[in-house]
Every structure is written in structure tokens, then in C-alpha cells.
Coordinates of C-alpha atoms in Angstrom, one line a residue:
M52 CA -72.1 9.9 28.4
E53 CA -73.7 9.1 31.7
T54 CA -71.9 5.8 32.0
R55 CA -68.6 7.6 31.4
E56 CA -69.4 10.1 34.1
R57 CA -70.5 7.4 36.6
L58 CA -67.3 5.4 36.1
T59 CA -65.2 8.6 36.5
V60 CA -66.8 9.4 39.8
T61 CA -66.4 5.8 41.0
N62 CA -62.7 5.9 40.1
R63 CA -62.2 9.1 42.0
I64 CA -63.9 7.7 45.1
L65 CA -61.9 4.5 45.0
L66 CA -58.7 6.5 44.7
A67 CA -59.6 8.9 47.5
N68 CA -61.4 6.7 50.0
P69 CA -62.5 3.1 48.9
S70 CA -64.6 2.5 52.0
D71 CA -67.1 5.2 50.8
S72 CA -67.8 3.2 47.7
G73 CA -70.9 0.9 47.9
E74 CA -69.7 -1.3 45.1
Y75 CA -66.3 -1.8 46.7
A76 CA -67.9 -2.6 50.0
L77 CA -70.2 -5.1 48.3
K78 CA -67.3 -6.8 46.5
M79 CA -65.1 -7.0 49.7
Y80 CA -67.9 -8.3 52.0
P81 CA -67.4 -12.0 51.4
P82 CA -63.5 -11.9 51.8
S83 CA -64.0 -9.9 54.9
L84 CA -66.4 -12.5 56.4
E85 CA -63.9 -15.3 55.6
R86 CA -61.0 -13.4 57.1
A87 CA -62.9 -12.7 60.3
A88 CA -63.9 -16.3 60.6
L89 CA -60.3 -17.4 60.2
L90 CA -59.0 -14.9 62.8
S91 CA -61.7 -16.1 65.2
Q92 CA -60.7 -19.7 64.6
I93 CA -57.0 -18.9 65.2
E94 CA -57.8 -17.2 68.5
H95 CA -59.9 -20.2 69.7
D96 CA -57.2 -22.6 68.7
E97 CA -54.6 -20.6 70.7
E98 CA -56.8 -20.5 73.7
N99 CA -57.5 -24.2 73.5
G100 CA -53.7 -24.9 73.2
L101 CA -53.0 -22.8 76.3
D102 CA -55.8 -24.4 78.2
S103 CA -54.6 -27.9 77.3
A104 CA -50.9 -27.0 78.2
Q105 CA -52.1 -25.6 81.6
N106 CA -54.2 -28.7 82.3
T107 CA -51.2 -31.0 81.4
Y108 CA -49.0 -28.9 83.7
D109 CA -51.4 -29.1 86.5
E110 CA -51.8 -32.9 86.1
E111 CA -48.1 -33.5 86.1
K112 CA -47.6 -31.2 89.1
S113 CA -50.2 -33.0 91.1
K114 CA -48.8 -36.4 90.1
I115 CA -45.3 -35.3 91.2
E116 CA -46.6 -33.9 94.4
D117 CA -48.4 -37.1 95.2
E118 CA -45.3 -39.2 94.5
W119 CA -43.2 -36.9 96.7
K120 CA -45.7 -37.1 99.5
K121 CA -45.7 -40.9 99.2
G122 CA -41.9 -41.1 99.2
K123 CA -41.7 -38.8 102.2
E124 CA -44.2 -41.0 104.1
R125 CA -42.2 -44.2 103.2
I126 CA -39.0 -42.6 104.4
R127 CA -40.6 -41.5 107.6
E128 CA -42.0 -45.0 108.2
R129 CA -38.5 -46.6 107.5
L130 CA -36.9 -44.1 110.0
L131 CA -39.5 -45.0 112.6
E132 CA -38.9 -48.7 112.1
S133 CA -35.1 -48.3 112.3
L134 CA -35.5 -46.2 115.5
E135 CA -37.8 -48.8 117.0
E136 CA -35.3 -51.6 116.1
R137 CA -32.4 -49.7 117.7
R138 CA -34.4 -49.0 120.8
K139 CA -35.3 -52.7 121.0
K140 CA -31.6 -53.7 120.7
A141 CA -30.6 -51.1 123.3
R142 CA -33.2 -52.5 125.7
E143 CA -31.9 -56.0 125.1
E144 CA -28.3 -55.0 125.6
M145 CA -29.2 -53.1 128.8
A146 CA -31.1 -56.1 130.1
S147 CA -28.1 -58.4 129.3
D148 CA -25.7 -56.0 130.9
G149 CA -27.9 -55.8 134.0
A150 CA -27.9 -59.6 134.2
L151 CA -24.2 -59.8 133.9
A152 CA -23.5 -56.9 136.3
D153 CA -23.9 -59.3 139.3
V154 CA -21.3 -61.7 138.0
P155 CA -17.8 -60.6 139.2
T156 CA -15.2 -60.4 136.4
F157 CA -11.5 -60.5 136.7
D158 CA -10.2 -58.8 133.6
P159 CA -6.5 -58.0 133.5
P160 CA -5.7 -54.3 133.2
V161 CA -5.1 -53.1 129.7
P162 CA -2.0 -51.0 129.4
T163 CA -2.7 -47.7 127.9
R164 CA -0.3 -45.7 125.8
S165 CA 0.5 -43.3 128.6
S166 CA 1.4 -46.1 131.0
T167 CA 3.6 -47.9 128.5
R168 CA 5.2 -44.6 127.7
D169 CA 5.9 -43.7 131.4
R170 CA 7.4 -47.2 132.0
K171 CA 11.1 -46.9 132.7
P172 CA 13.4 -48.7 130.2
P173 CA 15.4 -51.7 131.5
P174 CA 18.9 -50.9 132.8
F175 CA 21.6 -50.6 130.2
T176 CA 23.9 -53.6 130.4
L177 CA 27.0 -54.2 128.4
A178 CA 28.6 -57.4 127.5
A179 CA 31.0 -59.2 129.8
P180 CA 33.4 -56.6 131.2
H181 CA 37.1 -56.7 130.5
P182 CA 38.7 -58.8 133.3
F183 CA 41.7 -56.5 133.4
G184 CA 40.0 -53.1 133.0
A185 CA 40.1 -50.2 135.3
A186 CA 38.0 -50.4 138.5
G187 CA 34.4 -49.1 138.1
E188 CA 34.5 -49.1 134.3
D189 CA 32.2 -51.6 132.5
M190 CA 34.1 -51.8 129.2
V191 CA 33.6 -54.2 126.4
S192 CA 36.9 -55.3 125.1
P193 CA 37.3 -55.1 121.3
F194 CA 40.2 -57.6 121.5
P195 CA 39.5 -61.3 121.6
L196 CA 42.4 -61.9 124.0
P197 CA 43.3 -60.2 127.4
L198 CA 45.8 -57.3 127.0
T199 CA 48.5 -58.7 129.3
S200 CA 52.1 -59.4 128.8
Y201 CA 52.7 -62.7 130.6
A202 CA 54.7 -65.4 129.1
G203 CA 53.0 -68.1 127.2
G204 CA 53.4 -70.6 124.5
T205 CA 54.7 -73.4 126.7
G206 CA 51.5 -74.2 128.6
A207 CA 50.7 -77.3 126.5
W208 CA 54.2 -78.7 126.5
S209 CA 56.4 -79.8 129.4
A210 CA 60.1 -79.0 129.9
K211 CA 61.0 -82.3 128.4
G212 CA 59.3 -81.4 125.1
K213 CA 56.3 -83.7 125.6
R214 CA 52.7 -82.5 125.5
Q215 CA 51.0 -82.5 128.9
K216 CA 47.8 -84.4 129.6
G217 CA 44.5 -82.5 130.0
V218 CA 45.7 -79.6 127.9
G219 CA 43.7 -79.1 124.7
A220 CA 44.5 -77.5 121.4
G221 CA 42.7 -74.3 122.5
S222 CA 45.3 -73.7 125.1
L223 CA 48.1 -74.1 122.5
Q224 CA 46.4 -71.6 120.2
L225 CA 45.9 -69.1 123.0
G226 CA 49.6 -69.4 124.0
K227 CA 50.6 -68.6 120.4
A228 CA 48.3 -65.5 120.3
I229 CA 49.6 -64.2 123.6
T230 CA 53.2 -64.8 122.5
A231 CA 52.4 -62.6 119.5
L232 CA 51.2 -59.8 121.8
Q233 CA 54.3 -59.8 124.0
G234 CA 56.0 -57.5 121.6
L235 CA 53.6 -54.6 122.2
K236 CA 54.6 -51.6 124.2
E237 CA 52.9 -50.3 127.3
S238 CA 52.1 -47.0 125.5
E239 CA 50.4 -48.8 122.7
I240 CA 48.3 -50.8 125.2
E241 CA 47.3 -47.7 127.1
A242 CA 46.3 -45.9 123.8
D243 CA 44.1 -48.9 122.9
L244 CA 42.5 -48.9 126.3
G245 CA 41.9 -45.1 126.0
E246 CA 40.1 -45.6 122.7
V247 CA 38.0 -48.3 124.2
K248 CA 37.0 -46.0 127.1
K249 CA 36.1 -43.2 124.7
A250 CA 33.9 -45.5 122.6
V251 CA 32.1 -46.7 125.7
K252 CA 31.4 -43.2 126.9
R253 CA 30.1 -42.1 123.5
K254 CA 27.8 -45.1 123.5
R255 CA 26.5 -44.2 126.9
G256 CA 26.0 -40.6 126.0
T257 CA 24.0 -41.5 122.9
R258 CA 21.8 -43.8 124.9
Q259 CA 21.1 -41.2 127.6
V260 CA 20.2 -38.6 124.9
G261 CA 17.7 -41.1 123.3
Q262 CA 16.1 -41.7 126.7
Y263 CA 15.7 -38.0 127.3
R264 CA 14.0 -37.6 123.9
D265 CA 11.6 -40.4 124.7

């Protein structure tokens, strides 16, 4: 009867508030100690991991900073060396220029772009003028023969039908060509001369416009 009452009371205490039961506390004491030890170990492991990570970071940082400082110092030394070399070369060049300054030099003038541009172009010259053209007009004849209507064709042959001495085949051919031109009218000749004059004037005007543009 007493055992039953005692178990009933213990059951009510465990259901209501287990921490008030002495037997429960005695049973849970070893697991509680083990749990506390594990938690403490985990905390220490975490702290050790953080400390080791921080130490590694600090070491790498210091190593990188040292390398950066060394590289900066090397670059500075190279710059100083290059500056010193340039100064030395400049002094040598100045010394050589000073030594050569006393020697007179006769260098030809170098034409610049402005001088060559300001230079006047050569006078415009045409080919051999037409021997029978108008006075004051330098016209190039497009015709291989002079535009005249004098009689020809008999310069290489005498009145007796014999060929004269000293007269070549060219004179004979020229006479034939002039004979072919005898049939032209004066109006046709004047029209041809007018076309030649117009062509020469157009050519002159084109050249003057090109000179003004330059």
C-alpha cells in the first residue's frame, strides 16, 4: 500500500514538474554532465578554428604586404637607374653638341611644305603652234598637215615626167595629202579652226581653275 502511494506521488511530480523529483535528477545527472562537456568542447573547437583562421589571414596579409613593398622598392630602383642613364646620355649628347658647335656646317635648306606649296607652277606651254594660225594664238593643230590650199603633187616630179634629184618619198606623200585637201571649202576650214580655238580656250580655263584651287 505504501509503495503504491509512493509511486503515485512520484508519477504526479514527474508529470507536473520533473525537476522537483530527486530520483529524476539523480538519473539525469550523468547525461547532463556529458552534454555539458560536449558543448564546452564544441565551443573551444570553434574558438580554435576562428583563431587559426585569423592567424592564417594575418600571416598571408603580412606576406603580401612584404612582397608589395619589395616590388615597389625594385620598381623605384629601376626608375632611378633609367633616369640616371638618360641623364648620362643627355650630358654626353650636350657635350658632343658643344664640341661640334664650333665647326661650321653648310647644310642645304630643307624645303618645307609651305615653301613648296607657295612655289609658282611653271608657265603653261603648248606644243608647237600652228604655223598658219591667227596672230597671238598658241594653238595646237589637230591636223597632221597645214590647212592651206596651195597646189601640190608635182613637187617630186619635173615637167618632163622625171623625178627630181634631192626630193624624197616624204615630199611625194605630202603632195598627195595636200592634193586631197584642195577640195575643202573655206567655210569648212574656218569651222575647223574655230573648233580648235574653243578646245584651246577650254583647256586654258581648266588649268587656271586648277591653279586657283591649289
